[in-house]
Amino acid sequence: MAHAQPIIVTLDLKKVYRTGKVETPAVRGVSLRVSEGEFVAIVGPSGCGKSTLLHLLGGLASPTSGKIIVDGNDFSAMSDAERTRFRRHEVGFVFQRFNLLPTLNARQNIALAQSIQGNGFNPHRFQKVVEMLGIGDKLENRPYALSGGEQQRVAIARAVIAEPKILLADEPTGNLDTENSHAVLNMIRSLNRSLGQSILMITHNLEAAAVADRIIHMRDGQIVDD
Amino acid sequence: MTRRIILANVLHRPIRSIVSVLAVAIEVALVLLVVGMTTGMLRAGAERVHGVGADIMVQPPGASLFLGVTSAPMPVTIGDVLRTLPRVQAVTPVLLQFNTDGGLNLIYGIDMKSWNEVSGGFVYDSGGPLVNPFDIIVDNYYAQDNGVKVGQTLQLLGHAFHVAGIVEHGKGARLYVPLPTLQELQGDMNHASIFFVKCAKQQDTPDVLAAIKKLLPDNKVLSVDQYMSMLTSSDLPALRDFVNVMITIAVGIGFLVLFLSMYTTITERTREIGILKSLGASKLYVIDLILEEAGVLSLVGIVCGFVATLMVQKLTMAYDPTVPVHLTTGWFVRAAVLAIAGCAIGSFYPALRAASLDPVEALAYE
C-alpha cells in the first residue's frame, strides 16, 4: 500500500521513567513513519516498550526526548492542554481491558466520546458505527451485561465515533477468546478498509498482527524489524 | 452527557451518596435549628415581656438584657415612688428566679393586685389566682409540656407548690408565685428585680421614660418596645458568638464529610478518570465533573436539611411549644450558601487531584 502523506512520524523518540534515582528507559530512540490510512501492527514481548510508544503517540505521555509529529502537529512543541485537545479530536484509543465506564450503558459510553469532543451528538455517524460493529441490540446494556467481545466492540465504536485521524489499539484482543479475537480483528480491519482509518495496533500475538498491512517488531525499547 | 455521568455515579454508589447528603442535611439543619431555636426562644421571651402589658421596664444598674441572669434587686419602695409620677397608671414589682425543674424556666414572683392592674389580669384556662403563700400559677404551655393540672403539687425551689391556676401563655413567664414567698425563699425581703410600669396612655411613654431616667439615673430604664427590638436583634454579642461557633462546627462537618467522600471517590474512580482523559477530557472537564457531582449531593442535602428543619419545627410546636423555632428566609438562604461553599471547598482539592492525575498511571490503576 503506497501512501504519500505520513500521519505519524517519530524521530529518535526516547522515554525514560524515573523512580527516585533509578532511571528506566522504556523507549530508546524509535524513528517511525506511518502513512495515512495504513494499518500497522507493532509486536514484541512484554516490557519491550510498545505500550509506552502507543501512549506517546496518543499524547497520553510526553517523551523524554525526540520528536513526535502526528498529522503535522509536533507534540514536543505542544503543552499538555494542547495535546489533550489534539487527542480529543484526532486520536481514538482501544484498550486491552476495554475501559468502558461501568456506570454508563453502551450507548452512553459511545456518545461520551462525541460529548467530550464537543461537536454534539451525530445520529448518522452513531448509527453507521453501531451497524458496522453489530452492537445495535446491545446499546442499552451496561458493560457488566456484555461479553468481552461485545465490550471491545463498544470500545471500538467509542474510539471511532468522533472520526479520529488515528486509532491506537493496545492489545485489543488480549482479553478475548479466539472467536471474539477474530471478530474484533476483522472489525478493526474493516474499519481500516471501509473508512480508510489509520490504525496502529500493538500486540504480542503474531497471528493478530497478521491482519495489519505492516508489522513492526520491537525489543528493548527499539524497533528491530519493520 | 456530563449530567448523565454525574447521575450515574451518584446512583451507582448509593451509600456514599446517602452519607454525603446526610452530612449536608445535618449541616443545614444544625445551622437553621441553632439559629432558629436561639432566636425563637429570645423572641418568645421578648414577646412574653411585651405580653405583660407594661410600657416601661425599670431594672437595677447593669442589669442584663436576659431577665433573671443578674441578681441585683431593688427595694420595692421604688414602686411607690414610680406610682407618684405623672401619667403613670400602674406599677408592679416582679422578683425573678431561674428554675431548672421541668425545664429551664423563669419564675415571676408577683404581687397579684398590682400585676392585674398592669397586665389586665390573667386569662385562666382553669383554676384561679394566687391566694396562699405556696400557690403557683403555670401557663398552658408549661402545663401541657409537664402534664400539670390544677390542684396538684409541684416541687420547685425545694418546696411543694399548689397549682392554683393554669393561664394562657404570653405574660412574662411560664410560672408565677406570690412575691413575698419568692422574696422569702431568696432571703431578700422587700426587694424586686424589675418594675413594670404602665402609662396612662401609650403615647405618654417617652415622657414617663424621661421622668424615670431623671429620677433613677443609674438604673436601666427601657421602654418595652426598646427591649423588644434589642432582644430580637440577631446581632446580640453573646448570641452572635454562640451562633458563629455552632455554624463553624456545622460547616466543618459538611466540609469534612464531602472532602472525604469526594477524595474516596477520586481514588475509587482513578481508572475512570484515566478513561476520560484518554478520550481527551480536559482538566477543566474533570474538575467540573467532580464539582458538579459534589454540587448535586449538596443540593439534595440542602433540600433534605430544609425538610428536616421544618419537620423539627412542626414537632417542637406540637410536642414542646416552650422551645419555639423561629425560621427566616434569610437564614434558609444563608444555610444553603454556607453548605454550597463548604461543599465547593471540600470537593475542590479532590477535583484538582483528579484533574492532575497522570492518564497513563490512572489507566493502569487497579
XYZ file of C-alpha atoms in Angstrom, chain B:
366
model
C -23.717 13.822 28.985
C -21.859 15.281 31.986
C -25.119 15.296 33.939
C -25.737 11.677 32.933
C -22.307 10.650 34.207
C -22.896 12.526 37.463
C -26.325 10.997 37.976
C -24.980 7.545 37.148
C -22.147 7.981 39.653
C -24.455 9.231 42.372
C -26.816 6.291 41.875
C -24.013 3.775 41.399
C -22.641 4.377 44.903
C -25.783 4.876 46.966
C -24.248 4.529 50.430
C -21.580 7.138 49.705
C -24.210 9.415 48.195
C -26.582 8.966 51.140
C -23.814 9.660 53.677
C -22.773 12.805 51.798
C -26.359 14.013 51.524
C -26.938 13.299 55.219
C -23.830 15.251 56.196
C -25.001 18.290 54.249
C -28.542 17.880 55.568
C -27.240 17.743 59.154
C -25.088 20.805 58.478
C -28.019 22.774 57.112
C -30.440 21.593 59.803
C -27.916 22.319 62.546
C -27.367 25.873 61.325
C -31.096 26.534 60.964
C -32.093 24.908 64.248
C -29.354 26.529 66.325
C -30.228 29.940 64.950
C -33.958 29.182 64.912
C -34.050 27.938 68.496
C -31.900 30.688 69.981
C -33.740 33.463 68.212
C -37.044 31.656 68.750
C -36.551 31.446 72.482
C -35.362 35.046 72.674
C -38.285 36.240 70.601
C -40.702 34.218 72.680
C -39.177 35.690 75.827
C -39.407 39.194 74.392
C -42.987 38.644 73.285
C -43.901 37.384 76.749
C -42.402 40.537 78.271
C -44.445 42.534 75.788
C -47.455 40.469 76.809
C -47.182 41.730 80.388
C -48.882 44.851 79.086
C -46.445 47.367 80.555
C -44.925 50.251 78.627
C -41.695 50.655 80.590
C -39.301 48.344 82.434
C -37.115 49.528 85.302
C -34.184 47.304 86.218
C -31.190 47.666 88.561
C -27.993 49.288 87.271
C -26.031 46.970 84.990
C -28.882 44.504 84.579
C -28.652 42.048 81.703
C -30.984 42.000 78.753
C -31.620 38.392 79.673
C -34.003 38.682 82.571
C -33.060 36.788 85.690
C -29.395 36.438 84.766
C -28.230 39.162 87.131
C -29.446 39.418 90.702
C -29.260 42.970 91.942
C -32.719 43.526 93.345
C -34.128 46.948 94.035
C -36.219 47.930 97.063
C -39.951 47.529 96.358
C -40.401 51.021 97.712
C -39.151 52.314 94.367
C -42.502 51.213 93.046
C -44.259 53.591 95.409
C -42.137 56.469 94.106
C -42.805 55.494 90.477
C -46.555 55.479 91.107
C -46.380 59.131 92.097
C -45.035 60.191 88.709
C -47.459 61.960 86.395
C -49.109 59.854 83.666
C -48.181 56.585 85.387
C -51.267 54.397 85.605
C -49.867 51.356 87.401
C -46.599 49.836 88.600
C -45.927 46.235 89.566
C -42.767 44.813 91.124
C -41.555 41.404 89.993
C -38.853 39.256 91.523
C -37.167 36.889 89.067
C -35.867 33.426 89.769
C -34.483 30.831 87.384
C -35.824 27.345 87.861
C -34.467 24.162 86.323
C -37.198 21.737 87.441
C -39.350 20.776 84.441
C -37.056 22.607 82.025
C -35.229 25.902 82.230
C -37.836 28.451 83.257
C -38.077 31.873 84.724
C -40.353 32.215 87.764
C -42.031 35.549 88.345
C -42.679 36.498 91.935
C -45.702 38.768 91.545
C -47.961 40.941 93.602
C -51.332 39.775 92.330
C -53.169 43.089 92.740
C -50.657 45.393 91.041
C -49.871 42.694 88.448
C -53.529 42.672 87.421
C -53.526 46.477 87.208
C -50.597 46.456 84.789
C -51.377 43.331 82.796
C -55.144 43.395 82.824
C -55.117 40.062 84.615
C -54.563 36.502 83.529
C -56.859 34.563 81.229
C -57.496 31.382 83.182
C -57.824 28.068 81.372
C -58.628 26.505 84.754
C -58.285 27.331 88.440
C -57.835 30.819 89.803
C -55.447 33.435 91.209
C -52.671 33.123 93.793
C -54.219 33.160 97.232
C -51.975 31.206 99.577
C -48.201 31.683 100.036
C -47.279 28.437 98.262
C -49.756 28.737 95.424
C -48.388 28.704 91.892
C -49.835 29.628 88.507
C -48.436 27.967 85.383
C -49.090 28.835 81.757
C -50.787 26.398 79.410
C -47.512 25.542 77.563
C -45.800 24.569 80.807
C -48.880 22.622 81.866
C -49.035 20.781 78.525
C -45.321 20.101 78.498
C -45.212 18.791 82.050
C -48.715 17.309 82.348
C -49.663 19.735 85.129
C -53.253 20.007 86.414
C -54.883 22.456 88.808
C -54.812 21.185 92.382
C -51.690 19.090 92.046
C -48.424 19.780 93.805
C -45.280 20.975 92.053
C -41.849 20.590 93.639
C -39.960 23.799 92.877
C -37.074 25.570 94.629
C -37.072 22.865 97.286
C -40.709 23.470 98.216
C -44.069 21.999 97.358
C -46.299 24.459 95.484
C -50.031 24.012 94.991
C -51.121 24.636 91.406
C -53.812 27.288 91.807
C -54.372 28.085 88.143
C -53.430 27.421 84.558
C -53.388 30.541 82.393
C -52.962 31.430 78.745
C -49.287 31.827 77.858
C -47.715 35.116 76.906
C -47.493 37.234 80.053
C -43.862 37.442 81.133
C -43.099 33.989 82.491
C -44.464 30.475 82.500
C -44.515 30.168 86.324
C -45.838 32.717 88.823
C -45.636 32.595 92.610
C -46.522 35.222 95.226
C -43.871 37.940 95.523
C -43.409 37.624 99.322
C -42.903 33.847 99.010
C -40.149 34.225 96.440
C -38.589 37.073 98.432
C -38.524 34.821 101.477
C -37.061 31.913 99.524
C -34.327 34.216 98.187
C -33.796 35.733 101.620
C -34.323 39.073 100.057
C -37.421 40.571 101.642
C -38.902 43.780 100.214
C -36.863 43.643 97.043
C -37.785 43.226 93.381
C -35.772 42.531 90.244
C -37.852 44.593 87.880
C -40.694 47.095 87.840
C -43.209 47.051 85.048
C -44.722 50.490 84.552
C -47.950 51.103 82.676
C -48.579 54.631 81.416
C -51.979 56.247 81.368
C -51.707 56.401 77.550
C -49.181 54.652 75.365
C -48.110 57.935 73.798
C -47.072 59.107 77.281
C -44.277 56.521 77.297
C -41.401 58.822 76.157
C -42.261 61.457 78.763
C -42.656 58.936 81.573
C -39.446 57.207 80.456
C -37.571 60.506 80.654
C -39.028 61.223 84.077
C -37.977 57.806 85.426
C -34.485 58.191 83.982
C -34.202 61.537 85.720
C -35.455 60.023 88.953
C -33.296 56.883 88.756
C -30.273 57.904 86.661
C -28.223 54.777 87.488
C -30.955 52.269 86.775
C -31.607 50.571 83.484
C -34.819 52.079 82.184
C -36.193 50.923 78.861
C -39.450 51.110 77.053
C -40.802 47.642 76.347
C -40.575 48.408 72.623
C -36.863 49.204 73.005
C -36.358 45.986 74.941
C -38.182 44.004 72.240
C -36.052 45.404 69.453
C -32.832 44.777 71.402
C -33.711 41.212 72.272
C -34.910 40.237 68.828
C -31.808 41.605 67.147
C -29.689 38.891 65.531
C -26.609 40.854 66.497
C -26.663 40.277 70.247
C -22.985 39.771 71.166
C -23.465 36.596 73.217
C -25.878 35.143 70.681
C -23.645 36.079 67.769
C -20.618 34.265 69.241
C -22.619 31.166 70.091
C -24.262 31.041 66.687
C -20.938 31.611 64.920
C -19.295 28.743 66.802
C -22.184 26.402 66.035
C -22.206 27.422 62.365
C -18.463 26.826 62.122
C -18.899 23.334 63.585
C -21.802 22.585 61.235
C -19.980 23.826 58.147
C -16.885 21.924 59.296
C -18.884 18.678 59.439
C -20.230 19.217 55.928
C -16.813 20.193 54.592
C -15.009 17.204 56.093
C -17.572 14.612 55.013
C -17.773 15.997 51.472
C -13.993 16.205 51.295
C -13.613 12.610 52.440
C -16.426 11.414 50.207
C -15.082 13.081 47.078
C -11.491 12.143 47.916
C -12.519 8.493 48.256
C -14.471 8.790 45.037
C -11.414 10.021 43.171
C -9.375 7.096 44.455
C -12.156 4.658 43.507
C -12.584 6.198 40.100
C -8.948 6.741 39.199
C -9.266 4.383 36.249
C -12.457 6.076 35.037
C -10.700 9.424 35.141
C -7.895 7.876 33.097
C -10.503 6.737 30.547
C -11.971 10.225 30.335
C -8.511 11.676 29.834
C -7.734 9.136 27.110
C -10.886 10.379 25.383
C -9.492 13.891 25.510
C -11.259 15.230 28.600
C -9.501 18.389 29.742
C -8.544 19.204 33.325
C -11.435 21.643 33.429
C -13.846 18.917 32.290
C -12.692 16.621 35.118
C -12.826 19.421 37.711
C -16.289 20.382 36.506
C -17.433 16.761 36.748
C -16.288 16.398 40.369
C -17.559 19.812 41.471
C -20.915 19.269 39.797
C -21.272 15.894 41.474
C -20.495 17.478 44.846
C -22.954 20.226 43.938
C -25.724 17.727 43.235
C -25.077 15.966 46.550
C -25.048 19.274 48.399
C -28.249 20.494 46.726
C -30.069 17.298 47.666
C -28.571 17.621 51.156
C -29.754 21.217 51.416
C -33.308 20.258 50.460
C -33.225 17.356 52.962
C -31.854 19.737 55.600
C -34.681 22.201 54.932
C -37.288 19.440 55.163
C -35.736 18.063 58.375
C -35.666 21.553 59.909
C -39.312 22.210 59.067
C -40.261 18.809 60.485
C -38.391 19.535 63.735
C -40.145 22.904 63.903
C -43.553 21.223 63.497
C -42.690 18.544 66.052
C -41.491 21.025 68.675
C -44.598 23.137 68.120
C -46.722 20.044 68.621
C -44.880 18.408 71.500
C -42.847 21.127 73.209
C -44.147 24.616 72.435
C -41.844 26.048 75.110
C -38.982 25.613 72.610
C -40.068 27.720 69.650
C -38.045 27.522 66.429
C -38.031 30.840 64.631
C -37.052 30.368 60.982
C -36.499 33.148 58.485
C -35.993 33.105 54.722
C -32.712 34.933 55.233
C -31.297 32.097 57.329
C -32.553 29.472 54.865
C -30.575 31.298 52.184
C -27.532 31.670 54.440
C -27.590 27.986 55.425
C -27.785 26.993 51.746
C -24.937 29.321 50.795
C -22.804 28.003 53.665
C -23.497 24.409 52.638
C -22.654 25.105 48.998
C -19.483 26.954 49.997
C -18.458 24.089 52.314
C -19.089 21.567 49.548
C -17.221 23.611 46.957
C -14.210 23.990 49.222
C -14.411 20.363 50.371
C -14.537 18.980 46.838
C -12.104 21.404 45.217
C -8.908 19.633 46.293
C -10.204 16.175 45.246
C -11.263 17.721 41.932
C -7.819 19.264 41.419
C -6.186 15.974 42.306
C -8.383 14.136 39.817
C -7.626 16.665 37.100
C -3.899 16.355 37.623
C -3.832 12.539 37.538
C -1.405 11.130 35.024
C -3.603 9.420 32.397
C -1.206 6.506 31.886
C -0.951 5.808 35.617
C -4.701 6.276 36.008
C -5.441 3.769 33.241
C -3.105 1.257 34.873
C -4.785 1.721 38.287
C -6.266 -1.486 39.704
